[in-house]
Amino acid sequence: MSNSAVFVPHFHWDREWYEPFQVFRHRLVAALDTVLETAEANPDFRFTVDGQMAAIEDYLEMRPENRDRLVALVTEGRIAIGPWLILLDEFLCSGETIVRNLQMGWAAAADLGGAMPIGYLPDMFGHVAQMPQILARAGIEHAALWRGVPGSVDGHAFRWRAPDGSEVRTEFLFDGYDNGLDVLLVPDQIGRALGEYAEMTAERWGGDPVLAMAGTDHNAPDPHLAAWLRQAAREGRAITIATLDEYLRKHVRDEVSAVVTGELRSHVRGNILPGVLSVRLGLKQRMAVAERTVDHAERMNALWSRRDDSPFLSLAWHKIIESTAHDSVVGSGTDETCDQVAARLAEAAQTARAVRDAALAEPAALVPSDGYLVANPLPFGRTALVEVDVAAPPAGTGPAAIAADGSTHPVQLIAEAPTVLSDERMDASQLERVLRRIHRRELFGRLIDRYELTPGQLVFHLAEVPTSGPFDLLILRREVAAAAAAHPGEWRVLTVEEARATALVPVRVPASGLTAFRVEPRETTAATPASYEPATATATDRTLSNGLVEVTVAADGTLGITGSDGTVLNGVGRLVDGGDRGDSYNYAPPAHDILVSDPTEITVDLLEDGPLRSRLRVTRVYPWPAALSSDRDLRDERIVPTPVETLVEVRTGEPFVRVSTSFLNQSADHRLRFHVPLPEPVATSSSAGQFAVTERGLTAEGGWGEYPLPTFPASTFVSAGPATVLLDHSSEYELVGDGTELALTLLRAIGSISVNIHPLRDEPAASEIPAPGAQDLGMRVENRFAVVPSATGWLGAHAVALAEEFRNDVLVTRGTAPAGGQLPPDTAGLGVEGQDVLVSGIRRVADDESGAGIEVRLAAMSDSASTVRVTGTFSEATTVDLLGRPISRAQAPDELELALGPWEIRTVVLR
């Protein structure tokens, strides 16, 4: 039994949860005031600020006068801060976001005396497989955490190994991050209580001192803590007060025998609360949009803009990272808290969008205004379909897209706009009021090309790009005034637009590059061969095909999908709706559940029949119960007929089927899942996210007080046998029916943060606070994904690259140079070639020593070594760690070859 103990005073601070951020901040300021006063009054007092700088930033914004006091205590090692900006949910954001979180937290701590070099992760709901590598590549050798550790760990520490082999020594907080509080309940009995606790847990500690984490949620330690512990020490106990960093550096063995590889999602010693993966769908979707938008903005700003918009990008990242907090994006807060998270994510996306659009405006200034600029955010060349607004071709002609090199591309017209925008009758005395609608040349969102003024009639002809020369509003006003005076009485004012259409155009874009095109009419009888001739997308009343994949709508509204290798997936899209009497943390079926999987009505509509894109809409009406009964053990007898629209789409050149589902949710307390039946049962699944593809089985390890449902997270794709599903946002999935079907959760609607009595969880996760917004009642619920049939699984299907193409559309903007001019030539940007290699970020960086450069972060997404070729305009490449510190430098004129080990994350700066 250990004869000594180290107490680590701390608090865990949820920035927002059952109260919104500003309410919690008010408490935070009072708590940190107490910490500073206690530390200054007690030289032997130490305090660990929860591993996250957000608490410090939020405090100093209210108490800027205390900055120097805080810096002094941090510099002396008496208060430990950082290294994270915020304690995040690791599975509900991208790997790049995790890296930026660490970078921003480390930098913020450096300005206040330096970061604690510990990967402190006390309350996350499980941990991603690559976290050891992320920490190790930032120079961090230790981690400390609680939830998710498997039962094979019987001590208080283990070596945590990432898929690439990186390791960090990890302190296992097996009794939680508040285990020291029970010892402190009776201050004059601390010695006795400590002895009993040490005896109870002796097998865990070996010869190391007991770690007593003296803190809990949202409270500073008692100011008398140091005095209590001094008294206990005088009574014969060997007690030390330390920061967590001091405990790990000075008081424990560095060598431990237990090794755990990969993600930590066991329920053995703590609840991991997996229901947060699927509650409040909108927050997960907003997170994906914000991350994608800031990523695109960084790439466009780095490659195509002369302006450094890093301050705006940092603001966007900060708001995203704030929102990743493990009680924020997870959706386990009150409605007002979740509304604030949603607004913050929207603001992040808006900030990034402004940077992205400003960057693209620079090359767009070289494109004529009757043409379009297309930018590729991905570092490999691709052909993408873009929708643009064009002038409808005259009768006897058809549209064709012309590229800068003169090549001709086919165009598919998918909609035509009305030409008459307004037809009004009014007295001549009212004509001046009509003219007030005109802003310089703009009217109704278009530009005035010309006007016709005849007695009793004024006709405006609008165009997207005027061709009739200058327009003078003052002259128009003078002419209208004279005509109104000369012809009193009723006038007709007609506003017409040139015939417009929405066109679908295939565009080949270089790696990270730019291309331009315009759409022009061509005589339909002209024998002008298309320079781009992909396999045609075709459709019938119930089938779609593009030469690579074929879809048939079955009688029950599900899909039969056949891949180019002959793989057949039948029954895809079977919807199964069941009751949910759980809460924001854990799903739970009612005792007498009713599963609804058969629609009462099915209709199929052909929307588009190629040649570039074909679409069907399948509408199925389901009799979903309105809610649960009052005792929550039954689904209500009241039925709400709910139409679910499924848009099924194939595009030329794509080996997958795009699927979108949409319905107006009118039912409470239920879970809806999208099923993909498999030809043969499987025993494992694989899902991608956070720099890894993680394989999982049909079960989860149980223990503690939480039933181990085998529902798992997926970020970019999930694969089971011959079925791979590409994802738009972080999602939840499960292999059901003994491995015969893959089920993706489309909606989990619940009404409480936590419930006291939960069928699948012993301990309440929080107070039983109503959260009616989490029911998503009256909301249109939409999901989009793509299904890839391939007998060779995700590796053979090249799912890493396909997922990037599916999630990242090309960026399109209209040119702003004078119409009719020559299109600029295609321009390539940064290229990255490598099998199963993810490029998670491309951004502008600079430092005082080396100057400006472009940082590229790559990750090998398989267990095979990869050779990566990077091309662009640069002369040298510097390999840096995840905090941007140089490791090695090499001359590399316009080309760099890298050898990546299996699952390796590598960061290089090109100059």
Coordinates of C-alpha atoms in Angstrom, one line a residue, residues 148 194 206 423 431 562 598 684 905:
G148 CA -12.8 5.0 -22.2
L194 CA -6.7 8.9 2.9
G206 CA 2.2 -0.1 -6.8
D423 CA -46.3 43.7 -65.0
L431 CA -43.9 56.5 -62.3
T562 CA -24.9 -2.4 -58.4
D598 CA -43.1 -0.3 -43.7
T684 CA -16.3 -5.8 -38.3
I905 CA 0.9 12.7 -39.7

